[in-house]
Amino acid sequence: MLSVRDSISRHSTVLDGVWNFKVDSHNSGFAKNWEAQPLRDTRPMAVPGSYNDVTVDADVHDHVGVVWYERTAIAPKYGEDRLILRFGSVTHEAVVFINGTQVATHKGGYLPFEADITELVKPGEEFRLTVAVDNRLLWQSIPPGYIDQNEAGEDVQHYWHDFYNYAGIHRSVRLYTRPAVHVSDVTIVTDIAGADGIVKYEVIAEGARKIAVRVLDPKGTQVATADGATGEIRVSNADFWAPGHGALYTLEITADEDVYPQRFGIRTVEIKDHQFLINGKPFYFRGYGRHEDNIIRGKGHDNVMMVHDFEVMKWQAANSFRTSHYPYAEEVMDYADEQGFVVIDETPAVGLNMSIGGGIFGNQGFTTFSPETANDATRAVHEQEIRDLIKRDKNHPCVVIWSIANEPETHTDASREYFAPLAQAAREADPTRPVGYVNVMISTPEKEKITDLFDVIMLNRYYGWYVDTGALGDAEKHLRDEIDGWLKLFPNKPIIFTEYGPDTLSGQKDYFRRPWSEEFQEDMIEMFHKVFDDYPEVVGEQMWNFADFQTTPGIMRVGGNKKGMFTRDRLPKTNAYKVRQRWIQMRDQLGW
Ligand code: BDP
């Protein structure tokens, strides 16, 4: 889905602010047609944001089910154009009404959706916008979960991913106008020929009589033009997008009356002899798995936090991150393009593994793939998530790998049956980028059954923490053994470590450098880095996690997951300085 962009033919307004809000305590609002009237007995709620931590009311924080948001707005003048209402994301399911009439439903908490509301509003007149938001996770949602009841008969939500189930209207809500005949999609694929860039484009604009494009360089100067819905353009002496160099061109598309500016970067991505090449040069990933997580706002997008997080990552000389464990806000992807950060883009398929719980322990008492648990319907939803993610993010030069799942079950025949069509779907949706999934520690090379379907090996490993706890000598041996095992089976696939690191309580100091201390984090991370340096096939280190983050409470988590390089308020743990030194050195040696 195209992002909202202003142009001569498109105008947008943002509907963020303080909305009316109401918890649907008995999940009976639909039956009672709450949308038909203005909501009664509401309380204020900020949009965008997770609602959970904004109030200090457990009935809001812990509610399982539906909450309602509402505001009024004035419809702009849109003449002959269409008026579109667009949500960046609503977690996890949304039903949207205009003056009581349903205009959209959407499942999946991390991708955008929109509705044409032209016929339901009048320019200059006020209308009521009501959004019912459901936070429930079930076996047929991605991520999955289930609900049972406690002794008091209340619903209790269970899920298997290690981050808090924040919910709400997480990203901006916009109203925008566009002509009836309009650009609805564009795919841009680039190549490099010497000093020139090759730009292939394909525009979809149903009903358009005439389609023309022009290419603007990063300074905004026109460098090429072409006619037609598809074409190939040569940009001579191009300014290539590269890690650390966010050079962005614009393909300005005109389809009859509509003008849509699509940004892109000219760059190539390729895997060759276990190397990961960007613009033909070996690239080494330095960075983290991250979360959209912050104090009070939960998963709500916030530009202050976004810019700050990138500043912190740059301070540390990181060059990449993974959008663990779901698609991030479009603003983040745009900013990564601009800042020249390299991104592994992940679907929300996390927690599809009944052999593990938050962390890696514990059988969950279910079979992962079965008609009653993750089944064909789940897979269809998962496939849609893959296709929609690729549709949204395909033109971002920052995206270099699609990660279709995090730590799923992959050691059974059922898992191969589940994943083979999904790997295929990702390749169909984007034949140009490597596809992978992130492998869990119990899916060792001897047991794992799906790596041959993918281009890269992405490993989350906790030697020294969940196993060999505190025993770094043993941990190192086991880590080396495992890498050797992968190389034997797949000598030509690059390996990226997408998670490693111990929980570390900021301020916990220890002469004996034991687990949970800041000293132990330094030692364990250093051990991993020493091992990586011995293997040219390891082409990336993305530690877990950029910052401490909120999880469900449990005996393994103290106020959340503490594996951050930084605290939840983004202050450095001791290890951050050490890693900074290493990464600055690597940047100086390898280029960005
Ligand atoms: C892995 C998961 C990640 C967890 C992490 C941990 O991919 O979401 O937060 O381990 O246990 O299992 O800290």
Coordinates of C-alpha atoms and ligand atoms in Angstrom, one line a residue:
M1 CA 0.0 0.0 0.0
L2 CA 1.3 3.4 -0.9
S3 CA 2.2 5.9 1.8
V4 CA 0.4 9.1 2.1
R5 CA 2.2 11.9 0.2
D6 CA 1.1 15.4 -0.5
S7 CA 1.3 16.6 -4.1
I8 CA -0.5 19.0 -6.4
S9 CA -3.4 16.5 -6.5
R10 CA -3.2 15.1 -3.0
H11 CA -3.7 16.9 0.3
S12 CA -3.6 15.3 3.7
T13 CA -4.5 16.2 7.3
V14 CA -3.6 14.4 10.4
L15 CA -6.3 13.4 12.9
D16 CA -3.9 12.7 15.8
G17 CA -4.7 14.3 19.1
V18 CA -6.7 13.5 22.2
W19 CA -9.7 11.3 21.3
N20 CA -12.6 10.0 23.4
F21 CA -12.0 6.6 24.7
K22 CA -14.0 3.9 26.4
V23 CA -13.2 0.3 27.5
D24 CA -15.9 -2.2 26.4
S25 CA -15.8 -4.0 29.7
H26 CA -18.2 -6.8 28.7
N27 CA -17.3 -6.7 25.0
S28 CA -20.9 -6.0 24.3
G29 CA -20.5 -2.7 22.4
F30 CA -21.1 -4.2 18.9
A31 CA -24.3 -5.9 20.1
K32 CA -25.5 -2.6 21.6
N33 CA -24.5 -0.6 18.5
W34 CA -22.3 1.8 20.4
E35 CA -21.2 3.3 17.0
A36 CA -24.8 4.6 16.4
Q37 CA -24.5 7.4 18.9
P38 CA -21.7 9.4 20.4
L39 CA -20.0 7.3 23.0
R40 CA -21.2 8.0 26.6
D41 CA -19.0 8.2 29.7
T42 CA -15.7 8.4 27.8
R43 CA -12.3 9.4 29.1
P44 CA -9.5 11.1 27.1
M45 CA -6.9 9.1 25.2
A46 CA -4.0 10.2 23.2
V47 CA -3.6 9.1 19.5
P48 CA -1.2 7.7 18.4
G49 CA -0.2 5.6 21.4
S50 CA -0.9 2.3 23.2
Y51 CA -3.7 2.9 25.7
N52 CA -2.4 0.5 28.3
D53 CA 0.0 2.6 30.3
V54 CA -1.6 6.0 29.7
T55 CA -4.1 5.8 32.6
V56 CA -3.3 4.3 35.9
D57 CA -6.4 2.2 35.8
A58 CA -6.0 -1.6 35.7
D59 CA -9.4 -1.9 33.9
V60 CA -7.8 -0.1 31.0
H61 CA -4.4 -1.7 31.3
D62 CA -5.5 -5.3 31.6
H63 CA -8.6 -5.3 29.4
V64 CA -9.0 -8.3 27.1
G65 CA -11.1 -7.4 24.2
V66 CA -12.6 -4.3 22.6
V67 CA -12.0 -0.6 23.4
W68 CA -13.6 2.3 21.5
Y69 CA -12.1 5.5 20.2
E70 CA -14.0 8.4 18.9
R71 CA -13.5 11.9 17.7
T72 CA -15.2 14.4 15.4
A73 CA -13.6 16.1 12.4
I74 CA -14.6 18.5 9.7
A75 CA -14.6 17.2 6.1
P76 CA -12.4 19.3 3.9
K77 CA -13.3 20.5 0.4
Y78 CA -12.5 17.8 -2.0
G79 CA -14.4 18.8 -5.2
E80 CA -14.4 15.9 -7.7
D81 CA -11.7 14.0 -5.7
R82 CA -12.1 11.1 -3.3
L83 CA -11.7 11.5 0.4
I84 CA -9.7 8.7 2.1
L85 CA -9.4 7.8 5.7
R86 CA -6.1 6.0 6.5
F87 CA -4.7 4.4 9.6
G88 CA -1.0 3.7 9.9
S89 CA -1.8 0.8 12.2
V90 CA -4.4 -0.3 14.8
T91 CA -3.4 -3.2 17.0
H92 CA -4.7 -5.9 16.5
E93 CA -8.1 -5.6 14.8
A94 CA -10.1 -2.5 13.9
V95 CA -13.7 -1.8 12.9
V96 CA -14.1 1.8 11.7
F97 CA -17.4 3.8 11.4
I98 CA -18.3 7.2 10.0
N99 CA -21.5 8.6 11.6
G100 CA -22.4 5.0 12.6
T101 CA -21.8 3.4 9.2
Q102 CA -19.1 0.8 9.0
V103 CA -16.4 1.8 6.5
A104 CA -13.5 -0.6 7.2
T105 CA -12.4 -3.6 9.1
H106 CA -8.8 -4.7 9.4
K107 CA -7.0 -7.6 11.0
G108 CA -3.3 -7.4 11.9
G109 CA -1.8 -4.9 14.2
Y110 CA 1.2 -3.5 12.3
L111 CA 0.2 -2.6 8.8
P112 CA -1.8 0.3 7.3
F113 CA -5.4 0.2 5.9
E114 CA -7.7 2.8 4.5
A115 CA -11.3 3.5 3.5
D116 CA -12.9 5.7 0.9
I117 CA -15.4 7.9 2.9
T118 CA -16.4 10.3 0.1
E119 CA -20.0 9.3 0.0
L120 CA -20.5 9.5 3.8
V121 CA -19.4 13.1 4.6
K122 CA -20.0 16.6 3.2
P123 CA -17.3 19.2 2.7
G124 CA -17.3 21.6 5.6
E125 CA -19.6 19.5 7.8
E126 CA -18.6 17.7 11.0
F127 CA -18.6 13.9 11.1
R128 CA -18.1 11.4 13.8
L129 CA -15.3 8.8 13.5
T130 CA -15.6 5.8 15.8
V131 CA -13.0 3.0 15.9
A132 CA -13.5 -0.2 17.8
V133 CA -10.1 -1.8 18.6
D134 CA -9.7 -5.5 19.6
N135 CA -6.5 -6.6 21.3
R136 CA -7.3 -10.3 21.3
L137 CA -4.9 -12.8 19.9
L138 CA -6.2 -16.2 18.8
W139 CA -4.8 -19.2 17.0
Q140 CA -5.8 -17.8 13.7
S141 CA -4.1 -14.4 14.3
I142 CA -0.5 -13.4 13.6
P143 CA 1.0 -13.3 16.2
P144 CA -1.1 -16.2 17.7
G145 CA -2.5 -16.5 21.2
Y146 CA -5.5 -18.0 23.0
I147 CA -7.9 -16.9 25.7
D148 CA -9.1 -18.8 28.7
Q149 CA -10.9 -17.8 31.9
N150 CA -9.6 -17.4 35.5
E151 CA -11.4 -18.6 38.6
A152 CA -13.4 -15.3 38.6
G153 CA -14.6 -16.1 35.1
E154 CA -12.6 -13.3 33.5
D155 CA -10.9 -13.6 30.2
V156 CA -7.1 -14.1 30.3
Q157 CA -5.0 -13.6 27.2
H158 CA -2.1 -16.0 26.6
Y159 CA 0.6 -15.6 24.0
W160 CA 4.1 -16.9 23.4
H161 CA 6.0 -13.8 22.3
D162 CA 8.3 -12.0 24.7
F163 CA 6.9 -8.5 24.5
Y164 CA 3.9 -6.9 26.1
N165 CA 0.7 -7.0 24.1
Y166 CA 0.3 -3.3 23.8
A167 CA -2.8 -2.2 21.8
G168 CA -4.5 0.8 20.5
I169 CA -4.2 3.2 17.6
H170 CA -0.5 3.0 17.3
R171 CA 0.3 5.2 14.3
S172 CA -1.1 8.4 12.8
V173 CA -4.6 8.6 11.4
R174 CA -4.9 10.7 8.3
L175 CA -7.5 12.1 5.9
Y176 CA -6.3 12.7 2.4
T177 CA -7.7 13.5 -1.0
R178 CA -6.8 12.0 -4.3
P179 CA -8.4 12.0 -7.8
A180 CA -10.8 9.1 -8.6
V181 CA -8.4 7.9 -11.2
H182 CA -5.2 7.6 -9.3
V183 CA -1.9 5.9 -8.8
S184 CA -2.6 2.9 -6.6
D185 CA 0.7 1.1 -6.7
V186 CA 4.2 1.4 -8.0
T187 CA 7.1 -1.1 -7.9
I188 CA 10.6 0.2 -8.5
V189 CA 13.6 -2.1 -9.0
T190 CA 17.1 -0.7 -9.5
D191 CA 20.3 -2.0 -10.8
I192 CA 23.8 -0.6 -11.3
A193 CA 25.7 -0.5 -14.6
G194 CA 29.1 1.1 -14.0
A195 CA 28.5 4.7 -12.8
D196 CA 24.9 4.6 -14.0
G197 CA 21.7 3.5 -12.3
I198 CA 19.0 1.4 -14.0
V199 CA 15.5 2.1 -12.8
K200 CA 12.7 -0.2 -13.7
Y201 CA 9.3 0.9 -12.7
E202 CA 5.8 -0.5 -13.0
V203 CA 2.8 1.8 -12.1
I204 CA -0.8 0.7 -11.4
A205 CA -3.3 3.4 -12.1
E206 CA -6.6 1.8 -13.1
G207 CA -8.5 3.7 -15.8
A208 CA -5.7 6.2 -16.4
R209 CA -5.5 7.3 -20.0
K210 CA -2.0 8.7 -19.8
I211 CA 0.9 7.8 -17.4
A212 CA 4.2 9.7 -17.4
V213 CA 7.1 9.7 -14.9
R214 CA 10.0 11.9 -14.2
V215 CA 13.0 11.1 -12.1
L216 CA 14.3 13.7 -9.6
D217 CA 17.8 13.3 -8.2
P218 CA 18.5 13.7 -4.4
K219 CA 18.7 17.5 -4.9
G220 CA 15.3 17.6 -6.6
T221 CA 16.7 18.2 -10.1
Q222 CA 15.0 16.4 -13.0
V223 CA 17.3 13.8 -14.5
A224 CA 15.1 11.7 -16.7
T225 CA 11.5 11.3 -18.0
A226 CA 9.5 8.5 -19.5
D227 CA 6.0 7.7 -20.7
G228 CA 3.9 4.7 -19.9
A229 CA 2.9 2.5 -17.0
T230 CA 6.2 0.5 -17.2
G231 CA 9.6 1.4 -18.3
E232 CA 13.3 1.3 -17.8
I233 CA 15.3 4.5 -17.2
R234 CA 19.0 5.0 -17.2
V235 CA 20.3 7.6 -14.7
S236 CA 23.8 8.5 -15.7
N237 CA 26.4 9.1 -13.0
A238 CA 23.9 8.1 -10.3
D239 CA 24.3 8.9 -6.6
F240 CA 23.9 5.4 -5.3
W241 CA 22.1 4.7 -2.0
A242 CA 24.5 2.9 0.3
P243 CA 24.8 2.1 4.0
G244 CA 25.5 5.5 5.7
H245 CA 24.6 7.4 2.5
G246 CA 20.9 7.9 2.3
A247 CA 20.8 9.2 -1.3
L248 CA 17.1 9.2 -2.4
Y249 CA 15.7 9.8 -5.8
T250 CA 12.0 10.4 -6.5
L251 CA 9.9 8.9 -9.3
E252 CA 7.2 11.5 -9.8
I253 CA 4.3 9.7 -11.4
T254 CA 1.5 11.5 -13.2
A255 CA -1.6 9.4 -14.0
D256 CA -4.1 11.7 -15.7
E257 CA -4.8 14.3 -12.9
D258 CA -3.0 12.5 -10.1
V259 CA 0.6 13.1 -9.2
Y260 CA 2.3 10.7 -6.8
P261 CA 6.0 11.1 -5.7
Q262 CA 7.6 7.8 -4.9
R263 CA 11.0 7.9 -3.3
F264 CA 13.6 5.2 -4.0
G265 CA 17.3 4.6 -3.8
I266 CA 19.5 3.1 -6.5
R267 CA 21.3 0.2 -5.0
T268 CA 21.7 -3.6 -5.4
V269 CA 21.6 -6.4 -2.9
E270 CA 23.0 -9.8 -3.6
I271 CA 24.3 -12.9 -1.9
K272 CA 27.4 -14.5 -3.3
D273 CA 29.7 -17.1 -1.8
H274 CA 28.4 -16.5 1.7
Q275 CA 28.9 -12.8 1.4
F276 CA 26.2 -10.2 1.7
L277 CA 26.8 -7.6 -1.0
I278 CA 25.3 -4.2 -1.2
N279 CA 26.2 -2.4 -4.4
G280 CA 28.6 -5.3 -5.1
K281 CA 30.6 -4.7 -1.8
P282 CA 30.6 -7.0 1.2
F283 CA 28.4 -5.6 3.9
Y284 CA 28.7 -6.5 7.7
F285 CA 25.6 -5.9 9.8
R286 CA 26.3 -4.1 13.0
G287 CA 23.3 -3.3 15.2
Y288 CA 20.4 -4.8 17.1
G289 CA 17.0 -6.3 17.1
R290 CA 14.8 -3.5 18.3
H291 CA 11.2 -3.0 19.6
E292 CA 8.7 -0.3 19.1
D293 CA 8.6 0.2 22.9
N294 CA 8.8 3.1 25.2
I295 CA 7.8 4.3 28.5
I296 CA 4.1 5.3 28.7
R297 CA 3.5 5.4 25.0
G298 CA 4.1 1.7 24.6
K299 CA 4.1 1.0 20.9
G300 CA 2.8 4.4 19.8
H301 CA 4.9 6.0 17.1
D302 CA 6.6 9.1 18.3
N303 CA 9.0 11.2 16.2
V304 CA 11.0 12.4 19.1
M305 CA 11.8 8.9 20.2
M306 CA 12.5 7.8 16.6
V307 CA 15.0 10.5 15.9
H308 CA 16.6 10.0 19.3
D309 CA 16.9 6.2 18.8
F310 CA 18.7 6.8 15.5
E311 CA 21.0 9.3 17.2
V312 CA 21.9 6.7 19.8
M313 CA 22.4 4.0 17.1
K314 CA 24.7 6.4 15.2
W315 CA 26.6 7.3 18.4
Q316 CA 27.3 3.6 18.7
A317 CA 28.3 3.3 15.0
A318 CA 25.6 0.8 14.3
N319 CA 24.6 0.5 10.7
S320 CA 21.5 -1.8 10.8
F321 CA 18.6 -3.2 12.7
R322 CA 15.9 -5.8 12.5
T323 CA 12.2 -4.7 12.9
S324 CA 11.8 -7.5 15.5
H325 CA 9.1 -8.7 15.7
Y326 CA 6.6 -6.9 13.4
P327 CA 6.6 -4.2 10.7
Y328 CA 7.6 -0.8 12.1
A329 CA 5.9 2.6 11.4
E330 CA 6.2 3.9 7.9
E331 CA 8.0 6.9 9.4
V332 CA 10.7 4.7 10.7
M333 CA 11.2 3.1 7.3
D334 CA 11.4 6.5 5.6
Y335 CA 13.9 7.7 8.2
A336 CA 16.0 4.6 7.8
D337 CA 16.1 5.3 4.1
E338 CA 17.2 8.9 4.7
Q339 CA 19.8 7.9 7.3
G340 CA 21.3 5.1 5.3
F341 CA 20.4 2.4 7.8
V342 CA 20.1 -1.2 6.6
V343 CA 17.0 -3.0 7.7
I344 CA 15.9 -6.6 8.1
D345 CA 12.2 -6.3 7.7
E346 CA 10.1 -8.8 9.7
T347 CA 6.5 -9.9 9.7
P348 CA 4.5 -10.2 13.0
A349 CA 4.9 -14.0 12.9
V350 CA 6.4 -14.5 16.3
G351 CA 5.4 -17.0 19.0
L352 CA 4.7 -19.9 16.5
N353 CA 6.6 -22.4 18.6
M354 CA 5.0 -24.4 21.3
S355 CA 8.4 -25.9 22.4
I356 CA 9.4 -22.6 23.9
G357 CA 8.1 -19.8 26.1
G358 CA 9.3 -16.1 26.6
G359 CA 13.0 -16.9 26.5
I360 CA 13.6 -20.5 25.4
F361 CA 12.2 -22.6 28.2
G362 CA 9.2 -24.6 28.6
N363 CA 6.9 -26.8 26.6
Q364 CA 3.6 -24.9 26.2
G365 CA 1.4 -28.0 26.2
F366 CA 0.2 -27.6 22.6
T367 CA 1.2 -28.9 19.2
T368 CA 2.3 -25.9 17.1
F369 CA 0.9 -27.0 13.8
S370 CA -2.4 -28.9 14.0
P371 CA -6.0 -28.4 12.9
E372 CA -6.8 -27.0 16.3
T373 CA -3.8 -24.7 16.7
A374 CA -1.7 -23.0 13.9
N375 CA -3.6 -24.4 10.9
D376 CA -4.3 -23.6 7.3
A377 CA -6.3 -20.5 8.2
T378 CA -3.3 -19.3 10.3
R379 CA -1.0 -19.9 7.4
A380 CA -3.3 -17.9 5.1
V381 CA -3.2 -15.0 7.5
H382 CA 0.5 -15.3 7.7
E383 CA 0.8 -15.3 3.9
Q384 CA -1.3 -12.2 3.7
E385 CA 1.0 -10.5 6.3
I386 CA 4.0 -11.3 4.1
R387 CA 2.4 -10.0 1.0
D388 CA 1.1 -6.8 2.7
L389 CA 4.4 -6.1 4.3
I390 CA 6.2 -6.5 1.0
K391 CA 3.6 -4.4 -0.7
R392 CA 4.1 -1.6 1.8
D393 CA 7.9 -1.7 2.0
K394 CA 9.2 -2.9 -1.4
N395 CA 10.4 0.5 -2.5
H396 CA 12.5 1.2 0.6
P397 CA 16.2 0.9 -0.3
C398 CA 16.9 0.3 3.5
V399 CA 15.2 -3.1 3.3
V400 CA 17.6 -5.8 2.3
I401 CA 16.1 -9.0 3.7
W402 CA 12.6 -10.1 4.4
S403 CA 12.3 -12.1 7.6
I404 CA 9.1 -14.0 7.4
A405 CA 9.0 -15.3 11.0
N406 CA 10.9 -15.1 14.3
E407 CA 11.8 -18.3 16.1
P408 CA 9.0 -20.5 14.7
E409 CA 9.0 -24.3 15.1
T410 CA 11.2 -25.6 12.3
H411 CA 12.3 -29.1 13.4
T412 CA 9.2 -31.0 12.4
D413 CA 7.7 -32.2 9.1
A414 CA 4.6 -30.1 9.8
S415 CA 6.8 -27.0 10.0
R416 CA 8.2 -27.6 6.6
E417 CA 4.7 -28.1 5.2
Y418 CA 3.7 -24.8 6.8
F419 CA 6.7 -22.8 5.7
A420 CA 7.5 -24.0 2.1
P421 CA 4.5 -22.1 0.6
L422 CA 5.3 -19.1 2.7
A423 CA 8.9 -18.9 1.5
Q424 CA 7.5 -19.2 -2.0
A425 CA 4.9 -16.4 -1.4
A426 CA 7.7 -14.1 -0.3
R427 CA 9.7 -14.8 -3.4
E428 CA 6.7 -14.3 -5.6
A429 CA 5.9 -11.0 -4.0
D430 CA 9.5 -9.8 -4.3
P431 CA 11.9 -11.7 -6.5
T432 CA 14.7 -9.2 -5.9
R433 CA 15.5 -9.4 -2.2
P434 CA 16.9 -12.3 -0.1
V435 CA 14.3 -14.1 2.1
G436 CA 15.0 -15.6 5.4
Y437 CA 13.5 -16.5 8.8
V438 CA 15.0 -16.2 12.3
N439 CA 16.1 -19.5 13.8
V440 CA 15.6 -20.5 17.4
M441 CA 18.3 -22.1 19.5
I442 CA 16.5 -25.5 19.8
S443 CA 16.4 -25.8 15.9
T444 CA 20.1 -26.9 15.7
P445 CA 21.6 -27.8 12.3
E446 CA 20.9 -31.5 12.8
K447 CA 17.3 -31.0 13.6
E448 CA 16.2 -28.0 11.6
K449 CA 14.2 -28.7 8.4
I450 CA 13.7 -25.5 6.4
T451 CA 16.9 -23.6 6.0
D452 CA 17.3 -24.8 2.4
L453 CA 14.2 -22.8 1.5
F454 CA 16.0 -19.5 2.4
D455 CA 18.9 -17.4 1.3
V456 CA 20.5 -16.5 4.6
I457 CA 20.8 -18.1 8.0
M458 CA 19.7 -15.8 10.8
L459 CA 20.4 -17.2 14.3
N460 CA 19.2 -16.2 17.8
R461 CA 21.7 -17.7 20.2
Y462 CA 22.0 -17.5 24.0
Y463 CA 25.0 -19.6 24.8
G464 CA 26.1 -18.3 28.2
W465 CA 22.6 -17.2 29.2
Y466 CA 19.8 -19.7 28.7
V467 CA 22.3 -22.5 28.4
D468 CA 25.8 -22.7 29.9
T469 CA 24.6 -19.9 32.1
G470 CA 27.6 -17.9 33.2
A471 CA 30.0 -20.5 31.9
L472 CA 31.5 -18.6 29.0
G473 CA 34.2 -21.2 28.2
D474 CA 31.6 -23.9 27.6
A475 CA 29.4 -21.4 25.8
E476 CA 32.1 -20.5 23.4
K477 CA 32.8 -24.1 22.6
H478 CA 29.1 -24.8 21.9
L479 CA 28.8 -21.7 19.8
R480 CA 31.7 -22.6 17.7
D481 CA 30.5 -26.2 17.3
E482 CA 27.2 -25.0 16.2
I483 CA 28.6 -22.6 13.6
D484 CA 30.7 -25.4 12.3
G485 CA 27.5 -27.5 12.0
W486 CA 25.8 -24.9 9.9
L487 CA 28.8 -24.4 7.6
K488 CA 29.0 -28.1 6.9
L489 CA 25.4 -28.2 5.7
F490 CA 25.3 -24.8 4.0
P491 CA 28.8 -23.6 3.1
N492 CA 27.5 -20.8 0.9
K493 CA 24.8 -19.2 3.0
P494 CA 25.9 -16.2 5.0
I495 CA 25.1 -16.3 8.7
I496 CA 23.8 -13.3 10.6
F497 CA 23.4 -13.4 14.4
T498 CA 20.1 -11.7 14.9
E499 CA 20.0 -12.1 18.7
Y500 CA 22.6 -12.8 21.4
G501 CA 23.1 -11.3 24.9
P502 CA 22.2 -11.7 28.5
D503 CA 19.6 -9.9 30.7
T504 CA 21.5 -7.1 32.4
L505 CA 20.2 -5.0 35.2
S506 CA 21.5 -1.5 34.8
G507 CA 23.5 -0.6 37.9
Q508 CA 24.1 -4.2 38.9
K509 CA 27.9 -4.4 39.5
D510 CA 29.9 -7.5 40.3
Y511 CA 33.6 -8.2 41.0
F512 CA 32.9 -11.7 39.9
R513 CA 31.3 -10.7 36.7
R514 CA 28.3 -13.0 37.1
P515 CA 25.0 -13.1 35.1
W516 CA 22.7 -10.1 35.4
S517 CA 25.7 -7.8 36.1
E518 CA 26.9 -5.1 33.6
E519 CA 30.3 -6.8 33.7
F520 CA 28.7 -10.1 32.5
Q521 CA 27.0 -8.4 29.6
E522 CA 30.4 -7.1 28.5
D523 CA 32.0 -10.5 28.8
M524 CA 29.3 -12.5 27.1
I525 CA 29.0 -10.1 24.2
E526 CA 32.8 -10.0 23.9
M527 CA 32.9 -13.8 23.7
F528 CA 30.4 -13.8 20.9
H529 CA 32.3 -11.1 19.0
K530 CA 35.6 -13.0 19.3
V531 CA 33.9 -16.0 17.7
F532 CA 32.3 -14.0 14.9
D533 CA 35.6 -12.6 14.1
D534 CA 37.0 -16.1 13.4
Y535 CA 34.3 -16.9 10.8
P536 CA 34.2 -15.0 7.5
E537 CA 30.8 -16.6 6.9
V538 CA 29.4 -14.6 9.8
V539 CA 28.3 -11.4 8.1
G540 CA 26.4 -9.7 10.9
E541 CA 26.0 -9.1 14.6
Q542 CA 22.7 -7.7 15.8
M543 CA 22.6 -8.1 19.5
W544 CA 19.4 -8.5 21.6
N545 CA 18.2 -5.9 22.2
F546 CA 18.7 -2.2 21.4
A547 CA 17.0 -1.2 24.7
D548 CA 15.2 -2.9 27.6
F549 CA 11.5 -3.4 26.8
Q550 CA 8.2 -4.3 28.4
T551 CA 7.0 -7.9 28.5
T552 CA 4.3 -9.9 30.3
P553 CA 5.3 -10.4 34.0
G554 CA 6.9 -13.7 34.8
I555 CA 9.6 -15.4 36.8
M556 CA 12.1 -14.7 34.1
R557 CA 11.4 -11.0 33.7
V558 CA 11.9 -8.2 36.2
G559 CA 9.8 -5.3 35.0
G560 CA 10.4 -6.4 31.4
N561 CA 13.2 -7.8 29.4
K562 CA 16.6 -6.4 30.4
K563 CA 18.8 -7.5 27.5
G564 CA 19.1 -3.9 26.2
M565 CA 22.4 -2.4 25.2
F566 CA 20.6 0.7 26.6
T567 CA 18.0 1.0 29.4
R568 CA 14.4 1.5 28.5
D569 CA 15.0 5.3 28.7
R570 CA 18.0 4.9 26.4
L571 CA 20.9 5.3 28.8
P572 CA 24.0 3.2 28.1
K573 CA 24.9 0.2 30.1
T574 CA 28.7 -0.2 30.5
N575 CA 28.8 -2.7 27.6
A576 CA 27.5 0.0 25.2
Y577 CA 30.8 1.8 25.4
K578 CA 32.8 -1.3 24.6
V579 CA 30.7 -2.2 21.7
R580 CA 30.9 1.4 20.5
Q581 CA 34.6 1.1 20.3
R582 CA 34.5 -2.1 18.4
W583 CA 31.9 -0.7 15.9
I584 CA 33.7 2.5 15.4
Q585 CA 36.8 0.6 14.5
M586 CA 34.9 -1.7 12.2
R587 CA 33.3 1.3 10.5
D588 CA 36.6 2.9 10.0
Q589 CA 38.1 -0.3 8.6
L590 CA 35.2 -1.5 6.4
G591 CA 33.6 1.8 5.5
W592 CA 30.1 2.3 6.8
Ligands
BDP1 C1 14.1 -14.8 21.8 C2 13.1 -14.0 21.1 C3 13.0 -12.6 21.7 C4 13.1 -12.7 23.2 C5 14.5 -13.2 23.5 C6 14.8 -13.3 25.0 O1 13.2 -13.9 19.7 O2 11.7 -12.0 21.4 O3 12.9 -11.4 23.8 O4 14.7 -14.5 23.0 O5 14.6 -14.3 25.6 O6 13.6 -16.0 22.1 O7 15.3 -12.3 25.6

